[in-house]
mmCIF file of C-alpha atoms and ligand atoms in Angstrom:
data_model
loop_
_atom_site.group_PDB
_atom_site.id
_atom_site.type_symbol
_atom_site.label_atom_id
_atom_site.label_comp_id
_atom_site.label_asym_id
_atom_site.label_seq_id
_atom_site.Cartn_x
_atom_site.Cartn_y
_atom_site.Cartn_z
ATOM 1 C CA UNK M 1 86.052 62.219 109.648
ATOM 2 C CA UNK M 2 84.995 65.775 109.729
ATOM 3 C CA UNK M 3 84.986 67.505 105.850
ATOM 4 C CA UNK M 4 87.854 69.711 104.893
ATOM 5 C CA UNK M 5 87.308 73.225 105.742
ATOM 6 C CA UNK M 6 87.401 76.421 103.601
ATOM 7 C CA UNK M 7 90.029 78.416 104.813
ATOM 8 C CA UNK M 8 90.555 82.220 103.798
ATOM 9 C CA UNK M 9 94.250 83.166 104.854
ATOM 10 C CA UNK M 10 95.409 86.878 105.366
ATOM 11 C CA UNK M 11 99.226 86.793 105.475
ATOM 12 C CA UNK M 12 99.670 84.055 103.131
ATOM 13 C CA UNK M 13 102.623 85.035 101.436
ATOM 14 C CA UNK M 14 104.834 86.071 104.663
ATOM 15 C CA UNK M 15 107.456 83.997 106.339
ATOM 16 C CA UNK M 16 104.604 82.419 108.810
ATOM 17 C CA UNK M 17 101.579 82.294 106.267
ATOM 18 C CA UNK M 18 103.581 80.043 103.981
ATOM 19 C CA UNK M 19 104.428 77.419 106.584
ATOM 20 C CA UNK M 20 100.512 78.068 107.660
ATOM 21 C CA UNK M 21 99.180 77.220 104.277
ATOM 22 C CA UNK M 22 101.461 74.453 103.555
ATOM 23 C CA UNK M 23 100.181 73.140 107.034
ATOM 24 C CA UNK M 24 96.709 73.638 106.320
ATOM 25 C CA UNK M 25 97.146 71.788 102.865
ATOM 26 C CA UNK M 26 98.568 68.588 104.534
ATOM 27 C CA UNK M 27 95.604 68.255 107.197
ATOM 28 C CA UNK M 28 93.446 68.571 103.617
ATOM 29 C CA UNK M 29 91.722 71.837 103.799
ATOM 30 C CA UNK M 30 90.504 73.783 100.896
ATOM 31 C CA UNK M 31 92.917 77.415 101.105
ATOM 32 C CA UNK M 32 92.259 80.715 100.035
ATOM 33 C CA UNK M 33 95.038 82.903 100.306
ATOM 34 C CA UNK M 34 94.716 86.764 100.441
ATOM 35 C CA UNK M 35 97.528 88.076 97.728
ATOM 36 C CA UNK M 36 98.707 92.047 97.656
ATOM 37 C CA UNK M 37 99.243 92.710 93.951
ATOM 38 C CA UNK M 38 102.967 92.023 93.378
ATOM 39 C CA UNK M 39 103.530 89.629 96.479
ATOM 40 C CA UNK M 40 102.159 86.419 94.281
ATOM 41 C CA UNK M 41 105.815 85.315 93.582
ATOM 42 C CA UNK M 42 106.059 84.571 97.533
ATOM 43 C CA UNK M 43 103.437 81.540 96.685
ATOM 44 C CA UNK M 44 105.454 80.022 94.374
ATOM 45 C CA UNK M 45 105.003 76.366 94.200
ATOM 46 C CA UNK M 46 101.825 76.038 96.127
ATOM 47 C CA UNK M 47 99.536 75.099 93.290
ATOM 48 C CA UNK M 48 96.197 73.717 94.767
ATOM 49 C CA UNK M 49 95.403 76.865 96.564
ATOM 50 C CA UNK M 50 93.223 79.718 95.101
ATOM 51 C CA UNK M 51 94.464 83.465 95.385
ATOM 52 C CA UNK M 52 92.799 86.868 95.394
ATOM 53 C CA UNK M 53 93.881 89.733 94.942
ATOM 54 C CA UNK M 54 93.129 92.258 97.745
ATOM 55 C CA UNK M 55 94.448 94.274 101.085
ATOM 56 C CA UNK M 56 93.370 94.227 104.903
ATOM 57 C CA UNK M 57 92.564 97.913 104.359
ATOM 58 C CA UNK M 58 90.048 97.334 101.421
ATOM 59 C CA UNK M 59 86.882 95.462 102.901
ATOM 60 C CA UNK M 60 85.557 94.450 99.224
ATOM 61 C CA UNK M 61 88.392 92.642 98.441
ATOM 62 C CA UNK M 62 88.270 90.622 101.945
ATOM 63 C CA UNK M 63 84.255 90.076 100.821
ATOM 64 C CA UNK M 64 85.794 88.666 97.848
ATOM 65 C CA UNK M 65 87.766 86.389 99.578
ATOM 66 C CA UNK M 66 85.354 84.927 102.343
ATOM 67 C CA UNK M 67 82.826 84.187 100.182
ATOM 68 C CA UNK M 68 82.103 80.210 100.688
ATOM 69 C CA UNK M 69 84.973 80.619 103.511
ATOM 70 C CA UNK M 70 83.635 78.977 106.882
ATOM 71 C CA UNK M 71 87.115 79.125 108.483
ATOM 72 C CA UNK M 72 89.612 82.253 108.424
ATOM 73 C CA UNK M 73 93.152 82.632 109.806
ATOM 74 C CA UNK M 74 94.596 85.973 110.317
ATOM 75 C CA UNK M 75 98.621 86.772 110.189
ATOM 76 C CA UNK M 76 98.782 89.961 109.012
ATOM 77 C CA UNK M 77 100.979 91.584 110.930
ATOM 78 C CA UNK M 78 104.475 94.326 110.615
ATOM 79 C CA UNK M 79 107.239 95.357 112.082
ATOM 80 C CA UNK M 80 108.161 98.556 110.416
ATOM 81 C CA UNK M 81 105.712 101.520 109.700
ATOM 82 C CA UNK M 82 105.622 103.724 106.681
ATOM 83 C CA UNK M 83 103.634 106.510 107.357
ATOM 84 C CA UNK M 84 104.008 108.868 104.046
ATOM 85 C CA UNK M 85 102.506 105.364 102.614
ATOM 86 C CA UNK M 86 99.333 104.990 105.219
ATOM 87 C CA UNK M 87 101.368 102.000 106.542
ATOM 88 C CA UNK M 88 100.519 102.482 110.429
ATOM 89 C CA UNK M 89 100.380 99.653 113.059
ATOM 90 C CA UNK M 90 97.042 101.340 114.520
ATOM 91 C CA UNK M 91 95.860 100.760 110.134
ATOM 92 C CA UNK M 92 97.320 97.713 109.516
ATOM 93 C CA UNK M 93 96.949 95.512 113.002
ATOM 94 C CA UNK M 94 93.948 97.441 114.058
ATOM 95 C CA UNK M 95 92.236 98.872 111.728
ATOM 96 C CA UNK M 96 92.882 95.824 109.256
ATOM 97 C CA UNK M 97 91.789 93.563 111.959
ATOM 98 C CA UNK M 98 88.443 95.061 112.886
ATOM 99 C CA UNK M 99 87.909 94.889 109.158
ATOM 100 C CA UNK M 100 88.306 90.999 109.113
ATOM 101 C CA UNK M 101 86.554 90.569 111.804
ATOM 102 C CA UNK M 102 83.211 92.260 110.094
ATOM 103 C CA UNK M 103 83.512 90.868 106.930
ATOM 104 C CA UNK M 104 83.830 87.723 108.636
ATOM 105 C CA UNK M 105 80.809 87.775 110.898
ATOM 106 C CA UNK M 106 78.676 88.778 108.244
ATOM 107 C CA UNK M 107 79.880 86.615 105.637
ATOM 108 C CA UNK M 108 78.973 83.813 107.615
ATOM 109 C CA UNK M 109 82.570 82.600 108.865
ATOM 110 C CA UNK M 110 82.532 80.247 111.507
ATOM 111 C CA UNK M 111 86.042 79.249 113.103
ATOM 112 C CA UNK M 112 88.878 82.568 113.359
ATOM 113 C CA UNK M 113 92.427 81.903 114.108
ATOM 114 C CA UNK M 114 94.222 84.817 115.441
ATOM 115 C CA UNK M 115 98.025 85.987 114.850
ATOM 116 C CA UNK M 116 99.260 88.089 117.886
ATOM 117 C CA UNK M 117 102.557 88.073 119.724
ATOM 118 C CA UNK M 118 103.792 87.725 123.205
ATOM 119 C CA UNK M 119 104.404 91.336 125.095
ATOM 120 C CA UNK M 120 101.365 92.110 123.671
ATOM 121 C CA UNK M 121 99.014 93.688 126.709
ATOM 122 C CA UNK M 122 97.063 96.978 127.088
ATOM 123 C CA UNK M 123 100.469 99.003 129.181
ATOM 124 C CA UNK M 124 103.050 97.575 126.483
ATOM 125 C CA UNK M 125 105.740 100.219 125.793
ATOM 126 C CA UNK M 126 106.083 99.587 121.996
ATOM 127 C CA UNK M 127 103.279 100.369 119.681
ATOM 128 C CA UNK M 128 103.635 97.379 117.903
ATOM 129 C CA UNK M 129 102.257 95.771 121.018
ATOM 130 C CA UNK M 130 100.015 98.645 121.361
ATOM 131 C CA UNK M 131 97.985 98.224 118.707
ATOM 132 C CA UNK M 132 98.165 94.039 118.692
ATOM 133 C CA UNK M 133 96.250 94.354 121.913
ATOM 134 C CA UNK M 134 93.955 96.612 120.357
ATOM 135 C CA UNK M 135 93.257 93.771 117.600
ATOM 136 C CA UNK M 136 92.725 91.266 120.554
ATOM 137 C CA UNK M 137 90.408 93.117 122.122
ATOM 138 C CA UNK M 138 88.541 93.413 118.817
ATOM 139 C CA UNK M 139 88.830 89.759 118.682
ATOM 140 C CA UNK M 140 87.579 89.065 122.110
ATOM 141 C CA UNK M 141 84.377 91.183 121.721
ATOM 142 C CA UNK M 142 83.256 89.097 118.221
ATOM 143 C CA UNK M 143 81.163 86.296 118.034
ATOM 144 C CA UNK M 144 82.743 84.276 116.158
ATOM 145 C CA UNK M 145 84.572 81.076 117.473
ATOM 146 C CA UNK M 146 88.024 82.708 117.937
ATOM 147 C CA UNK M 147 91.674 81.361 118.832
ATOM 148 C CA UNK M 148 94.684 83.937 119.515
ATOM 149 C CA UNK M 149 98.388 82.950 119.299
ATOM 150 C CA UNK M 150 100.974 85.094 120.825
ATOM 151 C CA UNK M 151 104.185 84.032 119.468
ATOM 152 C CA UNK M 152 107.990 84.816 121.264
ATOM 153 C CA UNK M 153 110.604 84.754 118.134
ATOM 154 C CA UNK M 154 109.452 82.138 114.906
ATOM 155 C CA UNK M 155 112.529 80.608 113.622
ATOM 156 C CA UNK M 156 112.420 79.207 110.407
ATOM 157 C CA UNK M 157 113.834 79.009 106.561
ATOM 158 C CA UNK M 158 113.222 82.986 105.045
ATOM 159 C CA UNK M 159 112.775 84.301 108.726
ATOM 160 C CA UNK M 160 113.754 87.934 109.307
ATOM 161 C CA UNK M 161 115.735 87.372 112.764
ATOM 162 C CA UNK M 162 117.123 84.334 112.969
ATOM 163 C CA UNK M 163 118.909 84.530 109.258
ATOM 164 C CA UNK M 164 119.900 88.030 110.439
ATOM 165 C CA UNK M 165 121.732 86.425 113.277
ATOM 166 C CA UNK M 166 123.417 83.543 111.337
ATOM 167 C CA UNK M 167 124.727 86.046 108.637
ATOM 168 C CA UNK M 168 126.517 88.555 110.983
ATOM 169 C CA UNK M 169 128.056 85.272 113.133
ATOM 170 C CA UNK M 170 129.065 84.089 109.260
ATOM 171 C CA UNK M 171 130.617 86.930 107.838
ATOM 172 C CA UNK M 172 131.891 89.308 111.368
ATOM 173 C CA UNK M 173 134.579 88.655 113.158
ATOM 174 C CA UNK M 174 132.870 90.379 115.475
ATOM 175 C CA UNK M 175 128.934 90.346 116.242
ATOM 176 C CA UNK M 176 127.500 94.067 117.852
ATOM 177 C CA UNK M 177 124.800 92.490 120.876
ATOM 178 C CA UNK M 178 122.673 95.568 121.779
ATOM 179 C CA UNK M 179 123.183 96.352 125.512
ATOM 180 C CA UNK M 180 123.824 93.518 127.980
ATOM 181 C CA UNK M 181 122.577 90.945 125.888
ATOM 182 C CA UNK M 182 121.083 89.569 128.905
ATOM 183 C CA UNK M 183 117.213 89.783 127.377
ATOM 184 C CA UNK M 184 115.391 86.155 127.127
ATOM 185 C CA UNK M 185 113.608 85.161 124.238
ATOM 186 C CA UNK M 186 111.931 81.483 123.923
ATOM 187 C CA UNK M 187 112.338 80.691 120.048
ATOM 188 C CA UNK M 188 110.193 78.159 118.198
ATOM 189 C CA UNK M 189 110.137 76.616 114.575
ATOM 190 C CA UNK M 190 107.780 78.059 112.358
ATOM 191 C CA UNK M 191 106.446 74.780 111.393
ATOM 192 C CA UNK M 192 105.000 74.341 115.331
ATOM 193 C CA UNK M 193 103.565 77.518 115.114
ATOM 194 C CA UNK M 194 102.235 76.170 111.537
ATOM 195 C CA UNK M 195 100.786 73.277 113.014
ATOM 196 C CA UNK M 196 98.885 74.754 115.723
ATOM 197 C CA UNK M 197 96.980 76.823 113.494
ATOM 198 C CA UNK M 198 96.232 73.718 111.236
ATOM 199 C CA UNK M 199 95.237 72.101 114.220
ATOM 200 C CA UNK M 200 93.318 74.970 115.898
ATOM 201 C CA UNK M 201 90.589 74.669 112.932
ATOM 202 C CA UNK M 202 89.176 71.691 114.640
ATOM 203 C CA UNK M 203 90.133 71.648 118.148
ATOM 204 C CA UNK M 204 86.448 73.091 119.562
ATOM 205 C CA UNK M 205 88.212 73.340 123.182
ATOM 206 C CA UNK M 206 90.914 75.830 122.087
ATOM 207 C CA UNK M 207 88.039 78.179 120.840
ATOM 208 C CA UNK M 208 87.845 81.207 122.853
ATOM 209 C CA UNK M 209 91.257 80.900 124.420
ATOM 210 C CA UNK M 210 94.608 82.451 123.978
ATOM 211 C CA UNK M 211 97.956 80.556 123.619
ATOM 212 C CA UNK M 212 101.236 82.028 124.600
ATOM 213 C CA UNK M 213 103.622 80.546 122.247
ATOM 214 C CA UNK M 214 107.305 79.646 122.296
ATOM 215 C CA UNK M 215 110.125 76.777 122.304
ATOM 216 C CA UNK M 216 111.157 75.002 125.516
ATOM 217 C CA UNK M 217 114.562 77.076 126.053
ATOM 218 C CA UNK M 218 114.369 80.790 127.070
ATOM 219 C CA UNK M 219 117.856 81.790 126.121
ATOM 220 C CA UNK M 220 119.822 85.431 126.909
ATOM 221 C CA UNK M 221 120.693 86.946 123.025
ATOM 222 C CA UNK M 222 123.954 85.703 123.975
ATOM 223 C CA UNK M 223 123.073 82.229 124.245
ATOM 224 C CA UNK M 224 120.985 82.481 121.268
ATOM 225 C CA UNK M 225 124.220 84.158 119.441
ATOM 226 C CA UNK M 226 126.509 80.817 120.884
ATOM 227 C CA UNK M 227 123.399 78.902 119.523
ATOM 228 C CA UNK M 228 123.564 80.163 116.133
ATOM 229 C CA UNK M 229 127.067 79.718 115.844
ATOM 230 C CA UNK M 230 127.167 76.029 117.371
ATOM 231 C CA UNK M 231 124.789 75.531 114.300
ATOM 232 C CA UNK M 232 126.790 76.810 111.854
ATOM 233 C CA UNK M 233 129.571 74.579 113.049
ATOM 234 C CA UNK M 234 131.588 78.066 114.888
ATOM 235 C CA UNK M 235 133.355 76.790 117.773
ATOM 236 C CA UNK M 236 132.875 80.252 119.552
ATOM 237 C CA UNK M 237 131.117 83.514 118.350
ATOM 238 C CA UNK M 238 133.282 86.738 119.328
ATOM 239 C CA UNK M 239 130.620 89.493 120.362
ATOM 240 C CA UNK M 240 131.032 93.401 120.923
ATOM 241 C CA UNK M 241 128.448 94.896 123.600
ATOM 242 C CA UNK M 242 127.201 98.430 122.064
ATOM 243 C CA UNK M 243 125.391 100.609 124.618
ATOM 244 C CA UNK M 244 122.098 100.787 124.417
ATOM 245 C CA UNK M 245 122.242 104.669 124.144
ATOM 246 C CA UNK M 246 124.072 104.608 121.389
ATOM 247 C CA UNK M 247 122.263 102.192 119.851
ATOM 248 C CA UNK M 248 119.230 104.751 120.288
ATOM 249 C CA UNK M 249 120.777 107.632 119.092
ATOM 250 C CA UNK M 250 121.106 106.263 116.154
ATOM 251 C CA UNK M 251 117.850 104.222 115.815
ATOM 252 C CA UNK M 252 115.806 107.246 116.307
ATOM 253 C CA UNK M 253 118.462 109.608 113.664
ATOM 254 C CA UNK M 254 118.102 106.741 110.911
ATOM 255 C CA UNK M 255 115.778 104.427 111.230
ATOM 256 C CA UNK M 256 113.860 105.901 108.472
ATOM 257 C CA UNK M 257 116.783 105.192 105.988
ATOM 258 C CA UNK M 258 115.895 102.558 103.740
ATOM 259 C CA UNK M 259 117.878 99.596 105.053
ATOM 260 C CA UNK M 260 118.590 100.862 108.681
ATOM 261 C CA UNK M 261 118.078 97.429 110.986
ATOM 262 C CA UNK M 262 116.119 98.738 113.875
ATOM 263 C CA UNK M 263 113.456 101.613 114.653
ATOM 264 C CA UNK M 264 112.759 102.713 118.357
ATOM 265 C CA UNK M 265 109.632 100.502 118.649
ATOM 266 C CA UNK M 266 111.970 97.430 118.034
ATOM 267 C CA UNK M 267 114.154 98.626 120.140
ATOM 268 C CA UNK M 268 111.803 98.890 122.878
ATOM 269 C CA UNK M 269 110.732 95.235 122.487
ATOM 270 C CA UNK M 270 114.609 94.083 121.896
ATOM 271 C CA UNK M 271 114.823 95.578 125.883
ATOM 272 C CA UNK M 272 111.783 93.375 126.934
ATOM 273 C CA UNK M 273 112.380 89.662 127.557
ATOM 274 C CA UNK M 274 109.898 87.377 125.013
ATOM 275 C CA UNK M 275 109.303 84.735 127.235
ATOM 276 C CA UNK M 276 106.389 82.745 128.303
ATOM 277 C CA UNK M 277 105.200 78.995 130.127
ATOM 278 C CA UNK M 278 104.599 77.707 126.944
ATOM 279 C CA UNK M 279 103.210 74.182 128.196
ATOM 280 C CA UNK M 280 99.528 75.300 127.416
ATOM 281 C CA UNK M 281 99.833 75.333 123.927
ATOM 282 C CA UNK M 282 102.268 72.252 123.388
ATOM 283 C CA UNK M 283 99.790 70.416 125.481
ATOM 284 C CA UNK M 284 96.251 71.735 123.931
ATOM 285 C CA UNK M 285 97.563 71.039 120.657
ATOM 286 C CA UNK M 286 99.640 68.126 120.930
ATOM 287 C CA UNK M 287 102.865 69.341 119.891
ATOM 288 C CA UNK M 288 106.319 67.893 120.879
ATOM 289 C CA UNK M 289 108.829 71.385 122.219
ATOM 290 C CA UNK M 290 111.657 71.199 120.200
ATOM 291 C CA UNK M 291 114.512 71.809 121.632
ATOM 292 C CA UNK M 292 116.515 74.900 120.545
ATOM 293 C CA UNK M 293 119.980 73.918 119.487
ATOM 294 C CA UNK M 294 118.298 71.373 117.640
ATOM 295 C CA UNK M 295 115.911 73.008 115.860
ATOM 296 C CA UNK M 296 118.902 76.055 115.115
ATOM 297 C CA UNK M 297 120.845 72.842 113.687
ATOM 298 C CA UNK M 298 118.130 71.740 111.112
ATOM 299 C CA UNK M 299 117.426 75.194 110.302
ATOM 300 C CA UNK M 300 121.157 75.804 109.784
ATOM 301 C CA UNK M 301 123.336 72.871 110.037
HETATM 302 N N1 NAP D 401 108.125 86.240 112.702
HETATM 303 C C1 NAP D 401 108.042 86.242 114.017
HETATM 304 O O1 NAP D 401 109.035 85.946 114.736
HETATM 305 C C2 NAP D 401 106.741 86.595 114.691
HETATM 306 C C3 NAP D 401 106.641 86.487 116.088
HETATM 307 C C4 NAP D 401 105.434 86.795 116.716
HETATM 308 C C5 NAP D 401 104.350 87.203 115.948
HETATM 309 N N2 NAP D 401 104.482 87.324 114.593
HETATM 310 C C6 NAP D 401 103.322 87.762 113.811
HETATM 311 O O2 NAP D 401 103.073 86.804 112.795
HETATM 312 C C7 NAP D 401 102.500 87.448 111.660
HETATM 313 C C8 NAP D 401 103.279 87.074 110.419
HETATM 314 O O3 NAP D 401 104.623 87.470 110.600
HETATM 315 P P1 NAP D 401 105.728 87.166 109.491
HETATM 316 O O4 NAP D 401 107.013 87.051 110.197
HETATM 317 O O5 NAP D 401 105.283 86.068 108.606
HETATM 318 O O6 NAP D 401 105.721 88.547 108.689
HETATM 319 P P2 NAP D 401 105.968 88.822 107.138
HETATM 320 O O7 NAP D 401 106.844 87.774 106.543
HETATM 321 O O8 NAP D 401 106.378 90.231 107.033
HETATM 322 O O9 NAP D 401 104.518 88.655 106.505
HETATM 323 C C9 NAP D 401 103.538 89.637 106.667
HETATM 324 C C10 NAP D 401 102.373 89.296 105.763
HETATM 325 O O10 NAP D 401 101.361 90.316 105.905
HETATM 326 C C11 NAP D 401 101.024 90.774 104.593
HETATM 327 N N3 NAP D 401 100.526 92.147 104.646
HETATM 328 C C12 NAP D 401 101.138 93.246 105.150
HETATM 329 N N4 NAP D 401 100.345 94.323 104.994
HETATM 330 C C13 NAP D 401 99.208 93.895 104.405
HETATM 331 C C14 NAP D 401 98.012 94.510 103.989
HETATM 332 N N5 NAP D 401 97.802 95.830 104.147
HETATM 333 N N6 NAP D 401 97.036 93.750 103.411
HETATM 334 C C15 NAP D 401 97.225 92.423 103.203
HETATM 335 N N7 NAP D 401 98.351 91.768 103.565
HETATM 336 C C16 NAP D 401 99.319 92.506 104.161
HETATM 337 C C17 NAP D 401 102.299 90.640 103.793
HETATM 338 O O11 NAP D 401 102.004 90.705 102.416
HETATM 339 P P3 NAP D 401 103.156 91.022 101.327
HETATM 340 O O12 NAP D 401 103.831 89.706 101.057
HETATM 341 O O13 NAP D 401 102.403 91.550 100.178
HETATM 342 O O14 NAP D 401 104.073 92.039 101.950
HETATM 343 C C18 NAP D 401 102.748 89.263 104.270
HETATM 344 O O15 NAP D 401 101.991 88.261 103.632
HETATM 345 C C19 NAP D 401 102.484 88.942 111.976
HETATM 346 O O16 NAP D 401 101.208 89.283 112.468
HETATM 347 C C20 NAP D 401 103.525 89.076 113.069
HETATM 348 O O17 NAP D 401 103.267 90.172 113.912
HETATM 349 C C21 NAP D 401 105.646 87.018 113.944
#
């Protein structure tokens, strides 16, 4: 049996990096998780994993954490920018990216796991996208020994989408679906997507490859709104079709109000489907699909 490996985690305390470390704990690896000063609540509970203190835009602090590190796994990731604050997506995937990457190559890390999403590609429409392939093509061009996940929709307890969904089927009579509704999205639990990166660490013959990643059912959000509500034990979900122009009028008015869903780069990708042949990565790291009502049902029932 191969020795555990030190693993350095960026992302730790989001919705994926939890299930990630809790993953990486059960195969038996030694875990270092990056923590942004005030986010150490989120890792609550995990107590045989070491913490420090730091940010993808400050390269001492990610020297800090590699040091004795032979293995890092990078989720950093968001959704929603905040410029007056320096929060970009060119900064934080980018930017924050290429700065992992150094401090890893010269702080002698060995294995890198990489968090990207599907739609990411250099002519994507969204920045979000944008700037992911930006970070891939960083990652492609290091030596290390690197993996990339691209991800459709993660489903999972303290998920941003999924919950969203199940509280507007549980408390609207009526559920707005942004244009036709007819966009596919392939939804997996977060624990697969967990497991793969455990996994990853040791597989040598997913090194230098790239994984699209996503459940066995690519549903319309319609089907994925039916799915929610068969879950929650909703014998039909009533939904109201807003037009998408609407729907931008007002995304690119408020989405800077604290609390408005959607900005016009979600948007964007909410127009795209998220779908992929996900086959590859079940198969290269031995994972059974699970299928989407029942995963919805343990997540929910
Ligand atoms: N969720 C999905 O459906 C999905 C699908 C495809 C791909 N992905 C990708 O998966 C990754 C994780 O997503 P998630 O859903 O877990 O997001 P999340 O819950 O928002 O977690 C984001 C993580 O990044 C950390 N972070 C943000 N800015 C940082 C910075 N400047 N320095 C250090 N850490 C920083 C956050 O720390 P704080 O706790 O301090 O905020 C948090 O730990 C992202 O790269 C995302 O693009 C997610």
């Amino acid at each position: 049996m191969r020795p555990p490996r030190r693993v350095f985690v960026t992302g730790a305390t989001g919705f994926v990096g939890r299930a990630v470390v809790h993953a990486l704990r059960a195969h038996g690896h030694v875990v270092r998780c990056l923590v942004r000063r005030g986010s150490e609540h989120d890792l609550r509970g995990f107590e045989a994993i070491e913490r420090v203190e730091g940010d993808v835009l400050a390269p001492a602090t990610l020297e800090r954490g590699m040091a004795g590190c032979d293995t890092v796994v990078h989720l950093v990731g968001i959704i929603r920018e905040h410029p007056a604050a320096g929060v970009t997506f060119e900064r934080i995937h980018a930017e924050g990216t290429v700065n992992v990457l150094d401090v890893a190559a010269r702080s002698g890390v060995r294995r890198y796991l990489h968090m990207s999403a599907l739609g990411t590609r250099p002519d994507a429409r969204a920045r979000y996208h944008q700037t992911k392939w930006a970070a891939e093509e960083a990652v492609r061009s290091s030596p290390l020994a690197w993996t990339i996940f691209r991800p459709s929709v993660i489903y999972g307890p303290g998920d941003g989408f999924v919950t969203m969904l199940a509280g507007m089927v549980r408390r609207f009579p009526v559920v707005p679906v942004i244009g036709s509704g007819l966009q596919r999205l392939q939804p997996l639990p977060v624990a697969q997507v967990a497991e793969g990166f455990a996994r990853a660490v040791e597989l040598d013959a997913t090194v230098k490859q790239g994984y699209e990643v996503g459940g066995p059912d690519a549903v319309t959000m319609i089907a994925l709104l039916d799915l929610v509500g068969d879950a929650l034990g909703r014998r039909r979900v009533r939904k109201l079709r807003v037009p998408i122009g609407i729907v931008w009028s007002m995304a690119r008015l408020l989405h800077r109000l604290p609390g408005f869903p959607l900005t016009p780069d979600q948007l964007l990708m909410l127009e795209e489907n998220s779908t992929c042949d996900p086959r590859r990565f079940h198969a290269a790291f031995g994972l059974e699909p699970v299928p989407l009502r029942q995963g919805l049902r343990a997540m929910l029932g």
